[in-house]
PDB file of N, CA, C and O in Angstrom:
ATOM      1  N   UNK A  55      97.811 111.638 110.158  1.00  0.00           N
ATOM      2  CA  UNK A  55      96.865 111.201 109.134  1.00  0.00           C
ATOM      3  C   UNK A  55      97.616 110.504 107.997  1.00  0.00           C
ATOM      4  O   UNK A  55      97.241 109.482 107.422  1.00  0.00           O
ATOM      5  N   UNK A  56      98.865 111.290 107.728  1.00  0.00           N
ATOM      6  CA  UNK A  56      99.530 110.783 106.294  1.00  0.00           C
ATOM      7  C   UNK A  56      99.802 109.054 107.013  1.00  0.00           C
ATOM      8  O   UNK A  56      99.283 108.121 106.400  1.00  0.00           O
ATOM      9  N   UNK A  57     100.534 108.784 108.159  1.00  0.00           N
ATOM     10  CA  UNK A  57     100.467 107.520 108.527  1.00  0.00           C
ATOM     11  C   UNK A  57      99.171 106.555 108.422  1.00  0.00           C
ATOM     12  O   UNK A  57      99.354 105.389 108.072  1.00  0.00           O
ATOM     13  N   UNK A  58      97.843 107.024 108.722  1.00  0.00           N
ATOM     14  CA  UNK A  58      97.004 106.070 108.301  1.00  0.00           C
ATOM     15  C   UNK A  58      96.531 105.686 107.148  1.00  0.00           C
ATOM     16  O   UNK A  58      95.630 104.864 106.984  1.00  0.00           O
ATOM     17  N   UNK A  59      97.425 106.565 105.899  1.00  0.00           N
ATOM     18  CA  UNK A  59      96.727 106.124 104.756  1.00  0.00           C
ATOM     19  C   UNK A  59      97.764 105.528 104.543  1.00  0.00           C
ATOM     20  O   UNK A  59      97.596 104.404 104.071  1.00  0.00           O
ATOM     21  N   UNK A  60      98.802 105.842 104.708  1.00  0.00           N
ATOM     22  CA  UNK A  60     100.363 104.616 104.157  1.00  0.00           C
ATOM     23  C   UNK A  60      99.799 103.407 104.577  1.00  0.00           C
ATOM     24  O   UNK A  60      99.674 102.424 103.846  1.00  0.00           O
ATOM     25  N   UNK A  61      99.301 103.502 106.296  1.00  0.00           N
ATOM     26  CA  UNK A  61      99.691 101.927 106.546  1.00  0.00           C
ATOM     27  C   UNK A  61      98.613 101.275 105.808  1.00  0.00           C
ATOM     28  O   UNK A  61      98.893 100.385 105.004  1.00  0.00           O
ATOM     29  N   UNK A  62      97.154 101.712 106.050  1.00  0.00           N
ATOM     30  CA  UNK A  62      96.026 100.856 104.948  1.00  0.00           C
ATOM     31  C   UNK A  62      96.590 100.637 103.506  1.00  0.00           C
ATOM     32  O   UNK A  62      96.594  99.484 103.073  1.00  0.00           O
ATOM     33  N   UNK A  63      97.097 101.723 102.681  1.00  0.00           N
ATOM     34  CA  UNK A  63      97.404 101.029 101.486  1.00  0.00           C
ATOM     35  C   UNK A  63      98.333 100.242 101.767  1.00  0.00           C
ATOM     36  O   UNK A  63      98.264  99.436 100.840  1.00  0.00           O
ATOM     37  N   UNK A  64      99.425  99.819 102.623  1.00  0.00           N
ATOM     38  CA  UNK A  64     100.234  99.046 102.523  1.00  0.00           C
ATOM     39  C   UNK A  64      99.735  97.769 102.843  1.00  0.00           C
ATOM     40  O   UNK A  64     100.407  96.774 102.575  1.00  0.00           O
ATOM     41  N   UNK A  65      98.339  97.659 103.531  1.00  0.00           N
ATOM     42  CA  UNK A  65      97.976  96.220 104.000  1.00  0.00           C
ATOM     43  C   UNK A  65      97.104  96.105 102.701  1.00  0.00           C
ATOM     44  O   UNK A  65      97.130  94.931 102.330  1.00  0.00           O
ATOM     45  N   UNK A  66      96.582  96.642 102.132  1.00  0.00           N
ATOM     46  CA  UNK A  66      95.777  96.557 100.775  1.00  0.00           C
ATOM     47  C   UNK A  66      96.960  95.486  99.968  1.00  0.00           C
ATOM     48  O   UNK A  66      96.792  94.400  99.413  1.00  0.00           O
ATOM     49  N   UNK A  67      98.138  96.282 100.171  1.00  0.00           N
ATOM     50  CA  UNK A  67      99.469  95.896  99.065  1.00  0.00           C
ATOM     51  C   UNK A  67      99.425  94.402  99.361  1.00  0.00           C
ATOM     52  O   UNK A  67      99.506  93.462  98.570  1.00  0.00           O
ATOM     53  N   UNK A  68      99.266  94.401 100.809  1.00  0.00           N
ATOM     54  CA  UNK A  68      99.499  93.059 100.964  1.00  0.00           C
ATOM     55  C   UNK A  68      98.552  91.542 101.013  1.00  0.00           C
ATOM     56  O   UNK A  68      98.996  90.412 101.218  1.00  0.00           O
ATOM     57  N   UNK A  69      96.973  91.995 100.724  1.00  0.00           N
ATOM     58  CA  UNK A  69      96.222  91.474 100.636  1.00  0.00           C
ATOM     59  C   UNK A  69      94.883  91.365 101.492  1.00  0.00           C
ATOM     60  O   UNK A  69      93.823  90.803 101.214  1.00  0.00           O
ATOM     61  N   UNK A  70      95.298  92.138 102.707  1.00  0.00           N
ATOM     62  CA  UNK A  70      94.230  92.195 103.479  1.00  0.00           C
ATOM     63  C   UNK A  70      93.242  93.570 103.010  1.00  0.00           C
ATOM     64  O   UNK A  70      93.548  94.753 102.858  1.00  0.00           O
ATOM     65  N   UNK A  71      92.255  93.025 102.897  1.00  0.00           N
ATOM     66  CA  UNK A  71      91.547  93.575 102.097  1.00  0.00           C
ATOM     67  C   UNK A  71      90.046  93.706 102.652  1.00  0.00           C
ATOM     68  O   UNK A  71      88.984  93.882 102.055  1.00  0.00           O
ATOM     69  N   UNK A  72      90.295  93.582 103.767  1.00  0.00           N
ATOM     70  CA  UNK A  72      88.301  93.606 104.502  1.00  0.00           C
ATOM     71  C   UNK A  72      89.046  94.497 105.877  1.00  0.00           C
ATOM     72  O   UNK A  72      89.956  94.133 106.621  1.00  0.00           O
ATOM     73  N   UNK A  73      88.205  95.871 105.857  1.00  0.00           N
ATOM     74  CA  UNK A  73      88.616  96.856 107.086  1.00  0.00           C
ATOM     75  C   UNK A  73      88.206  96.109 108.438  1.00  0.00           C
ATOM     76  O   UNK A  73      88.716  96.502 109.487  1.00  0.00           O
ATOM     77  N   UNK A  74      87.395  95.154 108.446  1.00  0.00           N
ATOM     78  CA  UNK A  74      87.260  95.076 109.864  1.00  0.00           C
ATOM     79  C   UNK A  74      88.887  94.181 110.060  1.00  0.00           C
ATOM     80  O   UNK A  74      89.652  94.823 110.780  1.00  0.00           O
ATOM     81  N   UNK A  75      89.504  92.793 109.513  1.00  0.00           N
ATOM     82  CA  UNK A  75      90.805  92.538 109.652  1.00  0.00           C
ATOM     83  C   UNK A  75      91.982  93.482 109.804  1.00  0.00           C
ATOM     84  O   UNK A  75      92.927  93.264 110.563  1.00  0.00           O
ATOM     85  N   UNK A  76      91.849  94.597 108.988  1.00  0.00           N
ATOM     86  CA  UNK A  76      93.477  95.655 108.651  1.00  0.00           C
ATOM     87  C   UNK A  76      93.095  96.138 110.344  1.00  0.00           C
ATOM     88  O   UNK A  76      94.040  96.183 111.131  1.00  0.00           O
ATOM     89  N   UNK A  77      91.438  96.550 110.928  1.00  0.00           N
ATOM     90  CA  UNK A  77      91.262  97.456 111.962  1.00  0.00           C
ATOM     91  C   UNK A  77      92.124  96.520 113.304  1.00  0.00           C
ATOM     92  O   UNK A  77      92.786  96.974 114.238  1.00  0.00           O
ATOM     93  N   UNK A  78      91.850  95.283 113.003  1.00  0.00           N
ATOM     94  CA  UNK A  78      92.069  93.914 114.453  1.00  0.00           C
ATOM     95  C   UNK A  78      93.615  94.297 114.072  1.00  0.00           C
ATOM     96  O   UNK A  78      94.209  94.956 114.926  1.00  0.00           O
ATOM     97  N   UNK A  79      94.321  93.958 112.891  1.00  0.00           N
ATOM     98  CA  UNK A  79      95.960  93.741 112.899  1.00  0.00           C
ATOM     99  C   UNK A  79      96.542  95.088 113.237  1.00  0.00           C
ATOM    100  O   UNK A  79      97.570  95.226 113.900  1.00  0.00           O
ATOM    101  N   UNK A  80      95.759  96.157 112.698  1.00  0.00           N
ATOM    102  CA  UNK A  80      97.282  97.347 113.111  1.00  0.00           C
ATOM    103  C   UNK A  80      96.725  98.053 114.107  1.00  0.00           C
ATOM    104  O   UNK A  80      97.467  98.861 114.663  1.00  0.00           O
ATOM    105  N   UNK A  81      95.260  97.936 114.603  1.00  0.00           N
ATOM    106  CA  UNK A  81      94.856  98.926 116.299  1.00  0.00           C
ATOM    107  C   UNK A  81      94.485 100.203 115.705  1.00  0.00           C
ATOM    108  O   UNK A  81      94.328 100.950 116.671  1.00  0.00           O
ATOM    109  N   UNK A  82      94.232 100.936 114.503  1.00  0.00           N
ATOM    110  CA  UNK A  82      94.100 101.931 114.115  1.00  0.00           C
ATOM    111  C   UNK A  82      92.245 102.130 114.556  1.00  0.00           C
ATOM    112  O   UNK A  82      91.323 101.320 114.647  1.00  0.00           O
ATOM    113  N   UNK A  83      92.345 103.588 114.739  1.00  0.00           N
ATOM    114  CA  UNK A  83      90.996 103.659 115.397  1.00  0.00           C
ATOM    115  C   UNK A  83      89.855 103.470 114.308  1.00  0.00           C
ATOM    116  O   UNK A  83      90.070 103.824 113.149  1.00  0.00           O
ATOM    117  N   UNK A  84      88.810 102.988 114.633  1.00  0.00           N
ATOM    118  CA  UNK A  84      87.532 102.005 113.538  1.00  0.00           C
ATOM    119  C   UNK A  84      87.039 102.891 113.005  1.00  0.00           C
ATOM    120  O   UNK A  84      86.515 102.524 111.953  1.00  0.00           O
ATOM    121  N   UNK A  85      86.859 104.633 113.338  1.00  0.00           N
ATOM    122  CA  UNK A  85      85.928 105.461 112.639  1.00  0.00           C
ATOM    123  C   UNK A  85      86.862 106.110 111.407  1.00  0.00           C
ATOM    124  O   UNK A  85      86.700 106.305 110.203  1.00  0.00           O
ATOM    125  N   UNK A  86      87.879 106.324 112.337  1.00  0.00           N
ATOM    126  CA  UNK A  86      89.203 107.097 111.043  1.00  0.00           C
ATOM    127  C   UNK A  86      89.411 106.133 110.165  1.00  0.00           C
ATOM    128  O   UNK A  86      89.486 106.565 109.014  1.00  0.00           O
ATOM    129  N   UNK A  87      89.586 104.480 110.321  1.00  0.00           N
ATOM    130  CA  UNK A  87      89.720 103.549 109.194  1.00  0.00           C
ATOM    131  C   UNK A  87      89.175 103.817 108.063  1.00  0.00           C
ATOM    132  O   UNK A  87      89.584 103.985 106.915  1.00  0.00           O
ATOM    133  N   UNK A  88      87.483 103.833 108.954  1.00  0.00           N
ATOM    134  CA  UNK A  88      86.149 103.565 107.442  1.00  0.00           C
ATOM    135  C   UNK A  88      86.636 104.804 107.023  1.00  0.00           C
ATOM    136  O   UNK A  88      87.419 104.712 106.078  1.00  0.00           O
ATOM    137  N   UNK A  89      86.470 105.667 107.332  1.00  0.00           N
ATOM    138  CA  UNK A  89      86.385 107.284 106.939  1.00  0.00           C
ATOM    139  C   UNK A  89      87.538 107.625 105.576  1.00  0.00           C
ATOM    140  O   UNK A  89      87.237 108.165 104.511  1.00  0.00           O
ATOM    141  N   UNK A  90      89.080 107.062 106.049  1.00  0.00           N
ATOM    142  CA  UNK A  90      90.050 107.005 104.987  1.00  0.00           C
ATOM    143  C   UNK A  90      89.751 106.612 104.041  1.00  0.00           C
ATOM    144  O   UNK A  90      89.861 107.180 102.955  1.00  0.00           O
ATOM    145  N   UNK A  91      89.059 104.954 104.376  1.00  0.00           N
ATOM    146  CA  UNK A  91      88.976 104.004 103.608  1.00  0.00           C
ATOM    147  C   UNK A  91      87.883 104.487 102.257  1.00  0.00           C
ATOM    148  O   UNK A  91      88.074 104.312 101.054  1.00  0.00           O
ATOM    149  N   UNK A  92      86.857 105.057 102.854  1.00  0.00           N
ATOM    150  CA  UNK A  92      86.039 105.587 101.976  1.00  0.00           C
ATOM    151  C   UNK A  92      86.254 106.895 100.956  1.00  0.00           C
ATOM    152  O   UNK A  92      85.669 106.986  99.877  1.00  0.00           O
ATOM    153  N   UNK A  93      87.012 107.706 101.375  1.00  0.00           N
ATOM    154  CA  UNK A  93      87.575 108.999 100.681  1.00  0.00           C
ATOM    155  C   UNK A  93      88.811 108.789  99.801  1.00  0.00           C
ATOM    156  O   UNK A  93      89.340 109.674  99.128  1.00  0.00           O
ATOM    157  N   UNK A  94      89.341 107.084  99.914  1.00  0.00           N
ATOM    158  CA  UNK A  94      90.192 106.954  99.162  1.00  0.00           C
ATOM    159  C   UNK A  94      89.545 106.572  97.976  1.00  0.00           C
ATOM    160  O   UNK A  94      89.685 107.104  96.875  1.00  0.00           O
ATOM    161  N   UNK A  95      88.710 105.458  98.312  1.00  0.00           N
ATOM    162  CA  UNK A  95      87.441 105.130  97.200  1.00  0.00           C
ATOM    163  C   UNK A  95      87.143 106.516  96.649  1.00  0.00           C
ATOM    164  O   UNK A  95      87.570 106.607  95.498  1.00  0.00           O
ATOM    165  N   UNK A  96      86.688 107.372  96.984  1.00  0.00           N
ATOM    166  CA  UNK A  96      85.927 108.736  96.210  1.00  0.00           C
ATOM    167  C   UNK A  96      87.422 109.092  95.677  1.00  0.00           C
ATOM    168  O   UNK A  96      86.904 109.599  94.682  1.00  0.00           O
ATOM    169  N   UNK A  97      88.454 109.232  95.504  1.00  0.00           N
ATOM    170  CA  UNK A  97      89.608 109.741  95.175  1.00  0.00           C
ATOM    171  C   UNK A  97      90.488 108.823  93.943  1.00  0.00           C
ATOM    172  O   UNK A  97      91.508 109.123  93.323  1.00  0.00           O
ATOM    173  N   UNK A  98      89.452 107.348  93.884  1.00  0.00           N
ATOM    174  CA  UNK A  98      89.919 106.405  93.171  1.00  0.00           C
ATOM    175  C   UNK A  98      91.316 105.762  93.392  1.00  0.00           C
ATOM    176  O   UNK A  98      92.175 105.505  92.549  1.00  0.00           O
ATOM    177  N   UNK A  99      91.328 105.572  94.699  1.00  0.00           N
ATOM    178  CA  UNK A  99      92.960 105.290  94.905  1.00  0.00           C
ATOM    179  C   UNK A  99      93.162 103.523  95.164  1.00  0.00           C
ATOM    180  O   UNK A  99      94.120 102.756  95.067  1.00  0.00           O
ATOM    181  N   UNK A 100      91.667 103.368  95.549  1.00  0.00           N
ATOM    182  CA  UNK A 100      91.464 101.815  96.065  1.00  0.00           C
ATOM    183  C   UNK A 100      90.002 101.937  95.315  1.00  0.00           C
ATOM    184  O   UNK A 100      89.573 103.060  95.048  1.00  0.00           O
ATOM    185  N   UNK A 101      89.188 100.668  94.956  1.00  0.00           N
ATOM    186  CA  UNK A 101      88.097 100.410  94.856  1.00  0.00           C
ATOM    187  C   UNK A 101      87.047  99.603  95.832  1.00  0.00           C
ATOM    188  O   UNK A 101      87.422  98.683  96.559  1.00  0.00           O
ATOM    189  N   UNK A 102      85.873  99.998  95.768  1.00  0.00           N
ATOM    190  CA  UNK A 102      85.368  99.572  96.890  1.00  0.00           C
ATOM    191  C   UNK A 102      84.429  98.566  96.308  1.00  0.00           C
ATOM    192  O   UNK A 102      83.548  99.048  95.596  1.00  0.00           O
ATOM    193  N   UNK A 103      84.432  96.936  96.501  1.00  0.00           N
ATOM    194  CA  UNK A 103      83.817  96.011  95.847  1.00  0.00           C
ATOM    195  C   UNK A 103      83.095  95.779  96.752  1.00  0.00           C
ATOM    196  O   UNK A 103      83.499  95.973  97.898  1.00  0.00           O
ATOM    197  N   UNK A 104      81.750  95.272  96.498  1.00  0.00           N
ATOM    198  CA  UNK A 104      80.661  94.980  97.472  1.00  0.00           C
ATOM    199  C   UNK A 104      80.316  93.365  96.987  1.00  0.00           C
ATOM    200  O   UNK A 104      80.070  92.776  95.935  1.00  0.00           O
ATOM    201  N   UNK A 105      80.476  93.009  98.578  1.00  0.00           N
ATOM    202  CA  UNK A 105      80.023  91.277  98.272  1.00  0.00           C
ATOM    203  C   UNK A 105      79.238  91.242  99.313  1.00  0.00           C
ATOM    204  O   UNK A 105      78.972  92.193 100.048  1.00  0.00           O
ATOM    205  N   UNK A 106      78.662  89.607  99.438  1.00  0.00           N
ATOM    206  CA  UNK A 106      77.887  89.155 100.433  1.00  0.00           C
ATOM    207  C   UNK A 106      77.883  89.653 101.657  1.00  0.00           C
ATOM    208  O   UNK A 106      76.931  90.234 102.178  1.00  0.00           O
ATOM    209  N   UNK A 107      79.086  89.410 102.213  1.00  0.00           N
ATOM    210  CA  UNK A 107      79.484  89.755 104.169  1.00  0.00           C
ATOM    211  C   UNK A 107      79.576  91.359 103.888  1.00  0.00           C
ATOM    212  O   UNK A 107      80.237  91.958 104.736  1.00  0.00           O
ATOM    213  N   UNK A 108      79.159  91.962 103.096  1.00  0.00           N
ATOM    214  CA  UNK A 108      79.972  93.852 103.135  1.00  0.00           C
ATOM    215  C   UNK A 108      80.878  94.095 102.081  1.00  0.00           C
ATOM    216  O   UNK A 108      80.643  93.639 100.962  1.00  0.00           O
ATOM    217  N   UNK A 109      82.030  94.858 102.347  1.00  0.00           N
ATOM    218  CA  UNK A 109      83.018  95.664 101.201  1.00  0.00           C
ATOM    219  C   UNK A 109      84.200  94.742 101.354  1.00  0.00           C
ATOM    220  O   UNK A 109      84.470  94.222 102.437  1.00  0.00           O
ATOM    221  N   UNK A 110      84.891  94.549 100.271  1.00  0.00           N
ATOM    222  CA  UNK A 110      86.704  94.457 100.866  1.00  0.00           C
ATOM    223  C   UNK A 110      86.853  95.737  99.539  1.00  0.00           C
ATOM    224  O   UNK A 110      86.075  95.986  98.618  1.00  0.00           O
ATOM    225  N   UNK A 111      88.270  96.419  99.932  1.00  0.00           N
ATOM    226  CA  UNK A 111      89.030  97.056  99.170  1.00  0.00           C
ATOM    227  C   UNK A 111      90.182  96.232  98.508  1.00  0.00           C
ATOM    228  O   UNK A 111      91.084  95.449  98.808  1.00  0.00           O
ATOM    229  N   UNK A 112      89.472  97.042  97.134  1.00  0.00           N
ATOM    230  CA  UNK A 112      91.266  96.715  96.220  1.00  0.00           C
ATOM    231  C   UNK A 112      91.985  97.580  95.815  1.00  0.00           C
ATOM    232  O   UNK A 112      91.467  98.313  94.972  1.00  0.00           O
ATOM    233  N   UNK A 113      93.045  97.800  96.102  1.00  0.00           N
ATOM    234  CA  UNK A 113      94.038  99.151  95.739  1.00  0.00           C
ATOM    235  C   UNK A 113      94.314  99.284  94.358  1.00  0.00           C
ATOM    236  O   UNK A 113      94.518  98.381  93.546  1.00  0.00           O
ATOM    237  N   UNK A 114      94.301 100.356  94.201  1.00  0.00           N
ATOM    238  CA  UNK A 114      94.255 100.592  92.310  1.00  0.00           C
ATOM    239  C   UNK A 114      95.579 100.653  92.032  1.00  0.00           C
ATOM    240  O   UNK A 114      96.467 100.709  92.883  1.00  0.00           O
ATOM    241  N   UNK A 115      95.771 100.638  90.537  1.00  0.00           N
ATOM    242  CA  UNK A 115      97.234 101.096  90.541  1.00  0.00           C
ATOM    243  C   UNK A 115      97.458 102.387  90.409  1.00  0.00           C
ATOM    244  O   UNK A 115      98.641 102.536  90.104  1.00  0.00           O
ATOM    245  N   UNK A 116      96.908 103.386  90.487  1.00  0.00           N
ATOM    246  CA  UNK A 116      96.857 104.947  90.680  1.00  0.00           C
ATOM    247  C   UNK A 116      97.389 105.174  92.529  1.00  0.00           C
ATOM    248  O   UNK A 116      98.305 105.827  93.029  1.00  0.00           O
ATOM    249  N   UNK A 117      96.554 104.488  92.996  1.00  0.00           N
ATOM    250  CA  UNK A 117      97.018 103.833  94.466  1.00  0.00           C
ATOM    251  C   UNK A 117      97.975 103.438  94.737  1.00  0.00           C
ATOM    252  O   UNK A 117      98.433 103.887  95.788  1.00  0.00           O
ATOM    253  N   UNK A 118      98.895 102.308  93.916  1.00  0.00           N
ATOM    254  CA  UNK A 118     100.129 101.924  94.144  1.00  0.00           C
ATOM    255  C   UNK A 118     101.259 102.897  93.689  1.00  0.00           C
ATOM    256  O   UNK A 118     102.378 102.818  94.196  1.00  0.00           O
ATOM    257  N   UNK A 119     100.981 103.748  92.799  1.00  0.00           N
ATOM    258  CA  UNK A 119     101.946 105.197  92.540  1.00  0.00           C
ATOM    259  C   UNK A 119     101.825 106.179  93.030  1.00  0.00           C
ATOM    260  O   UNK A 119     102.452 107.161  92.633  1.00  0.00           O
ATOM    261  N   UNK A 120     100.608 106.245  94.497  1.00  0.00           N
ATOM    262  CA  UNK A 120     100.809 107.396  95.424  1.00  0.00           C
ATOM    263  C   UNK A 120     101.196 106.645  96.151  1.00  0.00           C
ATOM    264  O   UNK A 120     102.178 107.363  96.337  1.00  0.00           O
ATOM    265  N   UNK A 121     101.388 105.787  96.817  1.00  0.00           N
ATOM    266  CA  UNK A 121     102.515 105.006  97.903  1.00  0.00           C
ATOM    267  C   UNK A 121     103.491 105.363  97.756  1.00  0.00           C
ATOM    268  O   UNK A 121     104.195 105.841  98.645  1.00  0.00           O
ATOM    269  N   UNK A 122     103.848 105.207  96.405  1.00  0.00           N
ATOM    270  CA  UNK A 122     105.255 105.036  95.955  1.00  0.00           C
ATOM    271  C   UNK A 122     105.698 106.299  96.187  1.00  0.00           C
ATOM    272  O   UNK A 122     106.829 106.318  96.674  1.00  0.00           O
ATOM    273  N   UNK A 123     104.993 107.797  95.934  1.00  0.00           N
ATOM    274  CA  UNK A 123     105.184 108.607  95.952  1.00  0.00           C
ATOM    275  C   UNK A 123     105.338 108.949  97.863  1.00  0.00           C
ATOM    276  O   UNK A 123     106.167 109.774  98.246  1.00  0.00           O
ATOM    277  N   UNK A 124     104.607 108.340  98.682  1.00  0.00           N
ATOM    278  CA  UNK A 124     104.371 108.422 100.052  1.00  0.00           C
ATOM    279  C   UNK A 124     106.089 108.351 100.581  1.00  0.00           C
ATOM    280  O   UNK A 124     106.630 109.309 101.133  1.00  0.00           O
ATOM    281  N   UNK A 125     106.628 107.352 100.362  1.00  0.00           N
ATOM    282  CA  UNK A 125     108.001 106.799 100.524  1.00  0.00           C
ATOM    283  C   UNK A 125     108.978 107.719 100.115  1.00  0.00           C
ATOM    284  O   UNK A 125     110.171 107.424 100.182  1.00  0.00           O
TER     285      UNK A 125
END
């Protein structure tokens, strides 16, 4: 589990920012994605912005100092 939240915040870090893309690039399974993805939102670690096509996430900087802490 600790691996699927490193690697999403790390693709957050890097700009990909819409779960269905991070799900196509790293193969991580689609239900555990949303599921992280959303409890990180409730945890305030990423924010969850709502646009036209759905959500993208943006990683907070509270987010970027539990990475840091991940490492």
């Amino acid at each position: 589990m600790r691996n699927y939240v490193k690697d999403l915040l790390c693709e957050l870090i890097k700009g990909n920012n819409r779960l269905y893309n991070i799900y196509c690039r790293t193969g991580m399974r689609k239900d555990r994605l949303y599921s992280i993805a959303d409890t990180l939102a409730d945890l305030g670690l990423v924010e969850k912005v709502r646009e036209a096509k759905g959500y993208r996430y943006v990683i907070t900087p509270k987010g970027r100092r539990f990475l840091e802490e991940l490492h």
